[in-house]
mmCIF file of C-alpha atoms and ligand atoms in Angstrom:
data_model
loop_
_atom_site.group_PDB
_atom_site.id
_atom_site.type_symbol
_atom_site.label_atom_id
_atom_site.label_comp_id
_atom_site.label_asym_id
_atom_site.label_seq_id
_atom_site.Cartn_x
_atom_site.Cartn_y
_atom_site.Cartn_z
ATOM 1 C CA UNK A 227 -37.829 -23.879 91.876
ATOM 2 C CA UNK A 228 -40.543 -21.613 90.429
ATOM 3 C CA UNK A 229 -39.235 -18.589 88.578
ATOM 4 C CA UNK A 230 -40.241 -15.376 90.374
ATOM 5 C CA UNK A 231 -39.639 -11.837 89.116
ATOM 6 C CA UNK A 232 -38.820 -9.462 91.944
ATOM 7 C CA UNK A 233 -38.282 -6.331 89.890
ATOM 8 C CA UNK A 234 -37.351 -4.512 86.700
ATOM 9 C CA UNK A 235 -34.675 -1.841 87.141
ATOM 10 C CA UNK A 236 -33.990 1.053 84.745
ATOM 11 C CA UNK A 237 -30.771 3.098 84.819
ATOM 12 C CA UNK A 238 -30.469 5.983 82.364
ATOM 13 C CA UNK A 239 -27.465 7.670 83.965
ATOM 14 C CA UNK A 240 -24.798 5.466 82.421
ATOM 15 C CA UNK A 241 -22.524 5.627 79.388
ATOM 16 C CA UNK A 242 -20.590 2.793 77.770
ATOM 17 C CA UNK A 243 -17.008 2.498 76.577
ATOM 18 C CA UNK A 244 -15.762 -0.101 74.088
ATOM 19 C CA UNK A 245 -12.081 -0.841 73.613
ATOM 20 C CA UNK A 246 -11.712 -2.480 70.180
ATOM 21 C CA UNK A 247 -9.044 -5.041 69.389
ATOM 22 C CA UNK A 248 -6.906 -4.930 72.476
ATOM 23 C CA UNK A 249 -4.201 -7.621 72.690
ATOM 24 C CA UNK A 250 -5.745 -10.832 74.074
ATOM 25 C CA UNK A 251 -2.806 -11.501 76.412
ATOM 26 C CA UNK A 252 -2.603 -12.089 80.184
ATOM 27 C CA UNK A 253 -2.512 -8.909 82.263
ATOM 28 C CA UNK A 254 -4.240 -6.540 79.808
ATOM 29 C CA UNK A 255 -7.629 -6.445 81.571
ATOM 30 C CA UNK A 256 -5.833 -6.026 84.909
ATOM 31 C CA UNK A 257 -3.890 -3.040 83.506
ATOM 32 C CA UNK A 258 -7.008 -1.313 82.077
ATOM 33 C CA UNK A 259 -9.188 -1.630 85.189
ATOM 34 C CA UNK A 260 -6.353 -0.766 87.565
ATOM 35 C CA UNK A 261 -5.893 2.514 85.677
ATOM 36 C CA UNK A 262 -9.621 3.209 86.100
ATOM 37 C CA UNK A 263 -9.598 2.234 89.810
ATOM 38 C CA UNK A 264 -6.600 4.542 90.376
ATOM 39 C CA UNK A 265 -8.818 7.560 89.575
ATOM 40 C CA UNK A 266 -11.746 6.049 91.453
ATOM 41 C CA UNK A 267 -13.996 5.397 88.444
ATOM 42 C CA UNK A 268 -16.959 3.241 89.395
ATOM 43 C CA UNK A 269 -17.403 0.616 86.674
ATOM 44 C CA UNK A 270 -20.771 -1.167 86.451
ATOM 45 C CA UNK A 271 -21.001 -3.897 83.748
ATOM 46 C CA UNK A 272 -17.810 -5.341 82.251
ATOM 47 C CA UNK A 273 -18.413 -7.490 79.193
ATOM 48 C CA UNK A 274 -15.923 -9.402 77.059
ATOM 49 C CA UNK A 275 -17.126 -12.099 74.676
ATOM 50 C CA UNK A 276 -14.746 -14.702 73.292
ATOM 51 C CA UNK A 277 -12.856 -14.508 70.004
ATOM 52 C CA UNK A 278 -10.538 -16.685 67.974
ATOM 53 C CA UNK A 279 -7.784 -14.290 66.983
ATOM 54 C CA UNK A 280 -5.157 -12.609 69.125
ATOM 55 C CA UNK A 281 -7.294 -9.510 69.715
ATOM 56 C CA UNK A 282 -10.455 -8.951 71.735
ATOM 57 C CA UNK A 283 -12.976 -6.197 72.515
ATOM 58 C CA UNK A 284 -13.905 -5.156 76.059
ATOM 59 C CA UNK A 285 -17.031 -3.073 76.794
ATOM 60 C CA UNK A 286 -17.855 -1.546 80.152
ATOM 61 C CA UNK A 287 -20.397 0.895 81.554
ATOM 62 C CA UNK A 288 -19.682 3.874 83.803
ATOM 63 C CA UNK A 289 -21.644 6.757 85.250
ATOM 64 C CA UNK A 290 -22.244 9.349 82.562
ATOM 65 C CA UNK A 291 -20.711 12.042 84.779
ATOM 66 C CA UNK A 292 -17.338 10.219 84.670
ATOM 67 C CA UNK A 293 -17.082 10.187 80.861
ATOM 68 C CA UNK A 294 -14.511 13.027 80.556
ATOM 69 C CA UNK A 295 -12.277 11.467 83.210
ATOM 70 C CA UNK A 296 -12.508 8.040 81.567
ATOM 71 C CA UNK A 297 -11.579 9.475 78.171
ATOM 72 C CA UNK A 298 -8.343 10.772 79.737
ATOM 73 C CA UNK A 299 -7.548 7.342 81.145
ATOM 74 C CA UNK A 300 -8.282 5.696 77.786
ATOM 75 C CA UNK A 301 -5.930 8.116 75.988
ATOM 76 C CA UNK A 302 -3.169 6.974 78.328
ATOM 77 C CA UNK A 303 -4.036 3.311 77.700
ATOM 78 C CA UNK A 304 -3.997 3.850 73.919
ATOM 79 C CA UNK A 305 -0.450 5.282 74.174
ATOM 80 C CA UNK A 306 0.850 2.424 76.340
ATOM 81 C CA UNK A 307 -0.832 -0.587 74.682
ATOM 82 C CA UNK A 308 -1.904 -1.580 71.200
ATOM 83 C CA UNK A 309 -5.581 -0.765 70.825
ATOM 84 C CA UNK A 310 -7.359 -0.211 67.508
ATOM 85 C CA UNK A 311 -9.848 2.345 68.812
ATOM 86 C CA UNK A 312 -11.924 3.302 71.816
ATOM 87 C CA UNK A 313 -15.465 4.519 71.349
ATOM 88 C CA UNK A 314 -17.886 6.093 73.772
ATOM 89 C CA UNK A 315 -21.673 6.123 73.728
ATOM 90 C CA UNK A 316 -23.913 7.833 76.248
ATOM 91 C CA UNK A 317 -27.102 7.080 74.318
ATOM 92 C CA UNK A 318 -27.956 4.159 76.556
ATOM 93 C CA UNK A 319 -30.368 2.893 79.163
ATOM 94 C CA UNK A 320 -29.727 -0.308 81.104
ATOM 95 C CA UNK A 321 -32.833 -2.345 81.827
ATOM 96 C CA UNK A 322 -32.480 -5.339 84.174
ATOM 97 C CA UNK A 323 -34.865 -8.142 85.022
ATOM 98 C CA UNK A 324 -34.211 -9.305 88.570
ATOM 99 C CA UNK A 325 -35.501 -12.573 89.981
ATOM 100 C CA UNK A 326 -34.602 -15.844 91.654
ATOM 101 C CA UNK A 327 -34.387 -19.156 89.833
ATOM 102 C CA UNK A 328 -33.437 -17.775 86.397
ATOM 103 C CA UNK A 329 -30.562 -20.178 86.088
ATOM 104 C CA UNK A 330 -32.742 -23.214 85.863
ATOM 105 C CA UNK A 331 -35.329 -21.645 83.541
ATOM 106 C CA UNK A 332 -33.883 -21.561 79.998
ATOM 107 C CA UNK A 333 -36.728 -19.530 78.613
ATOM 108 C CA UNK A 334 -36.453 -16.452 80.842
ATOM 109 C CA UNK A 335 -33.707 -14.718 78.840
ATOM 110 C CA UNK A 336 -35.402 -15.750 75.584
ATOM 111 C CA UNK A 337 -38.697 -14.217 76.738
ATOM 112 C CA UNK A 338 -37.021 -10.981 77.803
ATOM 113 C CA UNK A 339 -35.122 -10.598 74.512
ATOM 114 C CA UNK A 340 -38.227 -11.503 72.499
ATOM 115 C CA UNK A 341 -40.345 -8.949 74.384
ATOM 116 C CA UNK A 342 -37.872 -6.227 73.348
ATOM 117 C CA UNK A 343 -37.712 -7.474 69.747
ATOM 118 C CA UNK A 344 -41.493 -7.391 69.512
ATOM 119 C CA UNK A 345 -41.375 -3.645 70.274
ATOM 120 C CA UNK A 346 -38.575 -3.128 67.699
ATOM 121 C CA UNK A 347 -36.122 -2.247 70.498
ATOM 122 C CA UNK A 348 -32.530 -3.158 69.603
ATOM 123 C CA UNK A 349 -30.352 -4.781 72.271
ATOM 124 C CA UNK A 350 -26.929 -3.098 72.206
ATOM 125 C CA UNK A 351 -25.301 -5.073 75.054
ATOM 126 C CA UNK A 352 -26.195 -8.121 77.159
ATOM 127 C CA UNK A 353 -24.908 -9.381 80.513
ATOM 128 C CA UNK A 354 -26.461 -12.091 82.703
ATOM 129 C CA UNK A 355 -26.055 -13.663 86.130
ATOM 130 C CA UNK A 356 -28.066 -16.154 88.204
ATOM 131 C CA UNK A 357 -30.407 -13.480 89.507
ATOM 132 C CA UNK A 358 -30.317 -10.789 86.847
ATOM 133 C CA UNK A 359 -30.433 -10.264 83.084
ATOM 134 C CA UNK A 360 -29.321 -6.825 81.868
ATOM 135 C CA UNK A 361 -29.857 -5.363 78.401
ATOM 136 C CA UNK A 362 -28.568 -2.032 77.123
ATOM 137 C CA UNK A 363 -30.940 -0.184 74.788
ATOM 138 C CA UNK A 364 -31.093 3.423 73.466
ATOM 139 C CA UNK A 365 -31.719 6.014 76.180
ATOM 140 C CA UNK A 366 -35.107 7.121 74.835
ATOM 141 C CA UNK A 367 -36.304 3.510 74.725
ATOM 142 C CA UNK A 368 -35.690 2.813 78.398
ATOM 143 C CA UNK A 369 -39.268 3.253 79.589
ATOM 144 C CA UNK A 370 -40.706 1.419 76.589
ATOM 145 C CA UNK A 371 -38.345 -1.487 77.342
ATOM 146 C CA UNK A 372 -39.485 -1.643 80.969
ATOM 147 C CA UNK A 373 -43.143 -1.710 79.872
ATOM 148 C CA UNK A 374 -42.468 -4.456 77.289
ATOM 149 C CA UNK A 375 -40.709 -6.638 79.872
ATOM 150 C CA UNK A 376 -43.342 -5.949 82.518
ATOM 151 C CA UNK A 377 -46.090 -7.057 80.114
ATOM 152 C CA UNK A 378 -44.190 -10.272 79.320
ATOM 153 C CA UNK A 379 -43.562 -11.254 82.954
ATOM 154 C CA UNK A 380 -46.737 -9.960 84.599
ATOM 155 C CA UNK A 381 -47.857 -13.508 85.445
ATOM 156 C CA UNK A 382 -44.524 -14.310 87.145
ATOM 157 C CA UNK A 383 -44.399 -11.482 89.611
ATOM 158 C CA UNK A 384 -44.236 -11.614 93.373
ATOM 159 C CA UNK A 385 -47.103 -10.188 95.425
ATOM 160 C CA UNK A 386 -45.682 -6.697 95.862
ATOM 161 C CA UNK A 387 -43.819 -6.402 92.532
ATOM 162 C CA UNK A 388 -42.760 -2.849 91.658
ATOM 163 C CA UNK A 389 -41.517 -1.986 88.135
ATOM 164 C CA UNK A 390 -38.647 0.412 88.774
ATOM 165 C CA UNK A 391 -39.305 3.197 86.301
ATOM 166 C CA UNK B 289 -20.030 -0.715 102.893
ATOM 167 C CA UNK B 290 -16.909 -2.863 103.389
ATOM 168 C CA UNK B 291 -16.157 -5.266 100.562
ATOM 169 C CA UNK B 292 -16.476 -8.873 101.736
ATOM 170 C CA UNK B 293 -15.624 -11.981 99.701
ATOM 171 C CA UNK B 294 -17.992 -14.852 100.393
ATOM 172 C CA UNK B 295 -16.547 -17.371 97.974
ATOM 173 C CA UNK B 296 -14.695 -18.341 94.816
ATOM 174 C CA UNK B 297 -16.565 -20.761 92.566
ATOM 175 C CA UNK B 298 -15.001 -22.946 89.851
ATOM 176 C CA UNK B 299 -17.049 -24.647 87.109
ATOM 177 C CA UNK B 300 -15.178 -26.862 84.644
ATOM 178 C CA UNK B 301 -18.218 -28.565 83.125
ATOM 179 C CA UNK B 302 -19.108 -25.820 80.685
ATOM 180 C CA UNK B 303 -18.434 -25.069 77.017
ATOM 181 C CA UNK B 304 -18.855 -21.774 75.192
ATOM 182 C CA UNK B 305 -20.460 -20.858 71.888
ATOM 183 C CA UNK B 306 -19.735 -17.665 69.953
ATOM 184 C CA UNK B 307 -21.963 -16.471 67.120
ATOM 185 C CA UNK B 308 -19.874 -14.089 64.984
ATOM 186 C CA UNK B 309 -21.361 -11.148 63.132
ATOM 187 C CA UNK B 310 -25.055 -11.729 63.545
ATOM 188 C CA UNK B 311 -27.309 -8.890 62.313
ATOM 189 C CA UNK B 312 -27.595 -6.248 65.057
ATOM 190 C CA UNK B 313 -31.354 -5.817 64.577
ATOM 191 C CA UNK B 314 -34.273 -6.075 67.004
ATOM 192 C CA UNK B 315 -35.545 -9.614 67.582
ATOM 193 C CA UNK B 316 -32.350 -11.553 66.713
ATOM 194 C CA UNK B 317 -31.326 -12.366 70.308
ATOM 195 C CA UNK B 318 -34.934 -13.354 71.069
ATOM 196 C CA UNK B 319 -34.936 -15.729 68.085
ATOM 197 C CA UNK B 320 -31.615 -17.394 69.037
ATOM 198 C CA UNK B 321 -32.431 -17.998 72.693
ATOM 199 C CA UNK B 322 -35.995 -19.087 71.991
ATOM 200 C CA UNK B 323 -34.605 -21.810 69.700
ATOM 201 C CA UNK B 324 -32.323 -22.946 72.528
ATOM 202 C CA UNK B 325 -35.125 -22.829 75.128
ATOM 203 C CA UNK B 326 -37.340 -24.893 72.815
ATOM 204 C CA UNK B 327 -34.955 -27.862 73.228
ATOM 205 C CA UNK B 328 -34.494 -27.099 76.911
ATOM 206 C CA UNK B 329 -30.840 -26.028 76.746
ATOM 207 C CA UNK B 330 -29.741 -24.427 79.994
ATOM 208 C CA UNK B 331 -27.723 -21.318 79.133
ATOM 209 C CA UNK B 332 -25.450 -19.875 81.858
ATOM 210 C CA UNK B 333 -23.597 -16.653 80.874
ATOM 211 C CA UNK B 334 -24.806 -14.603 77.894
ATOM 212 C CA UNK B 335 -22.388 -11.887 76.845
ATOM 213 C CA UNK B 336 -22.715 -9.316 74.077
ATOM 214 C CA UNK B 337 -20.428 -6.283 74.008
ATOM 215 C CA UNK B 338 -21.286 -3.215 71.965
ATOM 216 C CA UNK B 339 -20.153 -2.497 68.425
ATOM 217 C CA UNK B 340 -20.450 0.314 65.901
ATOM 218 C CA UNK B 341 -21.379 -1.489 62.716
ATOM 219 C CA UNK B 342 -24.549 -3.359 61.795
ATOM 220 C CA UNK B 343 -23.238 -6.721 63.050
ATOM 221 C CA UNK B 344 -22.500 -8.026 66.535
ATOM 222 C CA UNK B 345 -21.080 -11.118 68.267
ATOM 223 C CA UNK B 346 -22.926 -13.018 71.001
ATOM 224 C CA UNK B 347 -21.141 -15.512 73.293
ATOM 225 C CA UNK B 348 -22.882 -17.819 75.736
ATOM 226 C CA UNK B 349 -21.936 -20.756 77.939
ATOM 227 C CA UNK B 350 -23.764 -24.072 78.207
ATOM 228 C CA UNK B 351 -23.208 -27.387 79.937
ATOM 229 C CA UNK B 352 -20.576 -29.364 78.051
ATOM 230 C CA UNK B 353 -22.959 -32.322 77.795
ATOM 231 C CA UNK B 354 -25.341 -30.194 75.651
ATOM 232 C CA UNK B 355 -22.756 -29.280 72.994
ATOM 233 C CA UNK B 356 -23.980 -31.718 70.304
ATOM 234 C CA UNK B 357 -27.587 -30.589 70.741
ATOM 235 C CA UNK B 358 -26.577 -26.911 70.617
ATOM 236 C CA UNK B 359 -24.603 -27.461 67.411
ATOM 237 C CA UNK B 360 -27.792 -28.746 65.776
ATOM 238 C CA UNK B 361 -29.718 -25.642 66.879
ATOM 239 C CA UNK B 362 -26.932 -23.370 65.601
ATOM 240 C CA UNK B 363 -26.975 -25.083 62.193
ATOM 241 C CA UNK B 364 -30.655 -24.233 61.944
ATOM 242 C CA UNK B 365 -29.979 -20.621 62.986
ATOM 243 C CA UNK B 366 -27.186 -20.287 60.393
ATOM 244 C CA UNK B 367 -29.647 -21.357 57.676
ATOM 245 C CA UNK B 368 -32.382 -18.970 58.766
ATOM 246 C CA UNK B 369 -30.338 -15.861 59.589
ATOM 247 C CA UNK B 370 -27.169 -14.219 58.308
ATOM 248 C CA UNK B 371 -24.340 -15.284 60.580
ATOM 249 C CA UNK B 372 -20.660 -15.248 59.592
ATOM 250 C CA UNK B 373 -19.651 -18.271 61.671
ATOM 251 C CA UNK B 374 -20.346 -20.071 64.923
ATOM 252 C CA UNK B 375 -17.489 -21.495 66.930
ATOM 253 C CA UNK B 376 -17.448 -23.797 69.928
ATOM 254 C CA UNK B 377 -14.848 -24.198 72.638
ATOM 255 C CA UNK B 378 -15.000 -26.651 75.526
ATOM 256 C CA UNK B 379 -11.488 -25.799 76.757
ATOM 257 C CA UNK B 380 -12.843 -23.537 79.460
ATOM 258 C CA UNK B 381 -13.229 -23.139 83.200
ATOM 259 C CA UNK B 382 -15.388 -20.409 84.708
ATOM 260 C CA UNK B 383 -14.007 -18.893 87.895
ATOM 261 C CA UNK B 384 -16.249 -16.487 89.824
ATOM 262 C CA UNK B 385 -15.525 -14.186 92.730
ATOM 263 C CA UNK B 386 -18.668 -13.789 94.820
ATOM 264 C CA UNK B 387 -19.138 -11.044 97.409
ATOM 265 C CA UNK B 388 -21.281 -8.155 98.564
ATOM 266 C CA UNK B 389 -20.411 -4.526 97.976
ATOM 267 C CA UNK B 390 -18.428 -4.998 94.729
ATOM 268 C CA UNK B 391 -20.373 -2.312 92.988
ATOM 269 C CA UNK B 392 -19.051 0.456 95.109
ATOM 270 C CA UNK B 393 -15.431 -0.804 95.152
ATOM 271 C CA UNK B 394 -13.872 0.052 91.761
ATOM 272 C CA UNK B 395 -10.728 -1.879 92.475
ATOM 273 C CA UNK B 396 -12.219 -5.343 93.034
ATOM 274 C CA UNK B 397 -12.460 -6.316 89.353
ATOM 275 C CA UNK B 398 -9.044 -4.748 88.707
ATOM 276 C CA UNK B 399 -7.493 -6.817 91.514
ATOM 277 C CA UNK B 400 -9.101 -10.036 90.254
ATOM 278 C CA UNK B 401 -7.945 -9.485 86.659
ATOM 279 C CA UNK B 402 -4.449 -8.466 87.825
ATOM 280 C CA UNK B 403 -4.135 -11.579 90.016
ATOM 281 C CA UNK B 404 -4.807 -13.733 86.923
ATOM 282 C CA UNK B 405 -2.418 -11.700 84.742
ATOM 283 C CA UNK B 406 0.350 -12.094 87.344
ATOM 284 C CA UNK B 407 0.081 -15.891 86.912
ATOM 285 C CA UNK B 408 0.098 -15.554 83.078
ATOM 286 C CA UNK B 409 -3.515 -16.780 82.919
ATOM 287 C CA UNK B 410 -5.385 -15.345 79.935
ATOM 288 C CA UNK B 411 -8.969 -14.158 80.432
ATOM 289 C CA UNK B 412 -11.088 -15.430 77.523
ATOM 290 C CA UNK B 413 -14.473 -13.994 78.626
ATOM 291 C CA UNK B 414 -15.694 -11.598 81.323
ATOM 292 C CA UNK B 415 -19.119 -10.993 82.852
ATOM 293 C CA UNK B 416 -19.928 -9.001 86.007
ATOM 294 C CA UNK B 417 -22.858 -8.210 88.272
ATOM 295 C CA UNK B 418 -23.228 -6.459 91.646
ATOM 296 C CA UNK B 419 -22.331 -9.565 93.609
ATOM 297 C CA UNK B 420 -20.209 -11.585 91.212
ATOM 298 C CA UNK B 421 -17.329 -11.267 88.731
ATOM 299 C CA UNK B 422 -16.866 -14.222 86.365
ATOM 300 C CA UNK B 423 -13.835 -14.924 84.184
ATOM 301 C CA UNK B 424 -13.458 -17.742 81.670
ATOM 302 C CA UNK B 425 -9.947 -19.236 81.463
ATOM 303 C CA UNK B 426 -8.530 -22.448 79.920
ATOM 304 C CA UNK B 427 -9.831 -25.635 81.555
ATOM 305 C CA UNK B 428 -6.434 -26.745 82.907
ATOM 306 C CA UNK B 429 -5.889 -23.326 84.507
ATOM 307 C CA UNK B 430 -9.069 -23.416 86.610
ATOM 308 C CA UNK B 431 -7.445 -24.471 89.887
ATOM 309 C CA UNK B 432 -4.467 -22.148 89.382
ATOM 310 C CA UNK B 433 -6.912 -19.273 88.807
ATOM 311 C CA UNK B 434 -8.797 -20.044 92.039
ATOM 312 C CA UNK B 435 -5.502 -20.088 93.999
ATOM 313 C CA UNK B 436 -4.370 -16.776 92.442
ATOM 314 C CA UNK B 437 -7.666 -15.070 93.316
ATOM 315 C CA UNK B 438 -7.725 -16.584 96.806
ATOM 316 C CA UNK B 439 -4.227 -15.246 97.487
ATOM 317 C CA UNK B 440 -5.259 -11.771 96.319
ATOM 318 C CA UNK B 441 -8.418 -11.564 98.421
ATOM 319 C CA UNK B 442 -7.344 -13.477 101.511
ATOM 320 C CA UNK B 443 -7.530 -10.346 103.663
ATOM 321 C CA UNK B 444 -11.108 -9.619 102.502
ATOM 322 C CA UNK B 445 -12.703 -12.900 103.405
ATOM 323 C CA UNK B 446 -15.545 -13.586 105.781
ATOM 324 C CA UNK B 447 -14.953 -15.724 108.854
ATOM 325 C CA UNK B 448 -15.845 -19.065 107.333
ATOM 326 C CA UNK B 449 -14.689 -18.452 103.740
ATOM 327 C CA UNK B 450 -14.415 -21.601 101.617
ATOM 328 C CA UNK B 451 -12.669 -21.497 98.204
ATOM 329 C CA UNK B 452 -14.870 -23.712 96.067
ATOM 330 C CA UNK B 453 -12.389 -25.934 94.241
HETATM 331 C C1 LIG C 250 -8.393 -9.021 76.675
HETATM 332 C C2 LIG C 250 -7.952 -9.297 78.059
HETATM 333 O O1 LIG C 250 -9.046 -9.745 78.816
HETATM 334 C C3 LIG C 250 -6.830 -10.322 78.145
HETATM 335 N N1 LIG C 250 -7.223 -11.572 77.570
HETATM 336 C C4 LIG C 250 -6.429 -10.518 79.598
HETATM 337 O O2 LIG C 250 -6.333 -11.589 80.057
HETATM 338 O O3 LIG C 250 -6.217 -9.589 80.309
HETATM 339 C C1 LIG C 251 -27.493 -8.841 68.234
HETATM 340 C C2 LIG C 251 -28.851 -8.840 68.891
HETATM 341 O O1 LIG C 251 -28.702 -8.679 70.297
HETATM 342 C C3 LIG C 251 -29.775 -7.759 68.372
HETATM 343 N N1 LIG C 251 -29.201 -6.456 68.569
HETATM 344 C C4 LIG C 251 -31.122 -7.850 69.056
HETATM 345 O O2 LIG C 251 -31.630 -6.891 69.527
HETATM 346 O O3 LIG C 251 -31.700 -8.873 69.158
#
C-alpha cells in the first residue's frame, strides 16, 4: 500500500486542558468525561500516556469558546477527586497530516516530527491514528507548521491535494 | 449526524514503551521516531500529553515481537539525549471503539470510559480521533473490556455489527 497524503488540516480555535496526577484507578476517566458531557462540552483529542506510579495525567482539547465552562467543571472535579492541579492553555494550534496507509509506513510520523523540528517548532502534544497524525504547536506557529509539513510531503500528495490553511 | 458504532477491535499483540522526561525541545520527537523508522519498527499509537516544565513523556505502542529491537534503539537514544528512564510493558491489550460521528457526540468517550470503570478495568493509555477511541488495558482484561463496551453501545450498532474479539 503506497502512502498517500490527502490533506493537512489546521485548527487554531482550540484550547487544551491538562489534569495532573489524577488517581490512576478504574472509573476516573469515566467520571471526568461524563461531567463534561453533562454540560455538552465537545472534546476533541483525549491523550493519556502510561505511567508507573498510582497517578496519571490526562490532556484533552476543547473549543476555545468553552474554556470558562470547562474551568467550572474542573473546579468541581478537583473538589470531588484527588488531583494535583489542572492547567489550561489556549496558545495552541493543532496541525494534522491526513492520509491512508500511514500504519504500515514507519517513517511517516518521523518525517512529520522532523519537519517541525527543522523549523524549530516545538511539539506540545501528539496523538495518532491509522489515518491521521496530529501535533499541537503554539498558535502563532500554525501556518509555519503547515508549510513545513507540506514541503516534506509534497512528493506524496494525491492529484488534487489541498493544504488546509 | 446520528452516532453509529461500526465495530470494537481488540489487539493483544502489542507492547508499550514510555520515555520519561525527555527534553521538550524542537527536534526530539523527530530524532526518536527516525531512529525507530531506520530499523523498520512499525509504531502504532504515539501519545504525548502536555506539560508545563521543560521535560515531557512520550508513550508509543509497537508489536510485541519488536520489543528486543526497540530496547536496543532506546539504549542508543538514552546515550545521545537526556532521558530520565525508559520503561517497557507488554501486559497490554488495546481495545478500540470505531464509529462515525463521534466528534459531535460528547458523551461517546465518557460512555466508553464509564463502561470500563463499571467493570473495575483500569485504563492505562488513551488516544482518540474522529472515528476511533482507543484504550489500553491489561492483557488479560481485553475480552472483558470488549464485552463491557459492547453492552454499553448495543443500541448504537449498525445492522451487521461484529465485535472483533
Ligand atoms: C487515569 C484514568 O484513566 C484511570 N486509569 C481510569 O481508568 O479511569
Ligand atoms: C518532546 C518532544 O515532542 C519535543 N517537544 C519535540 O518537539 O520534538
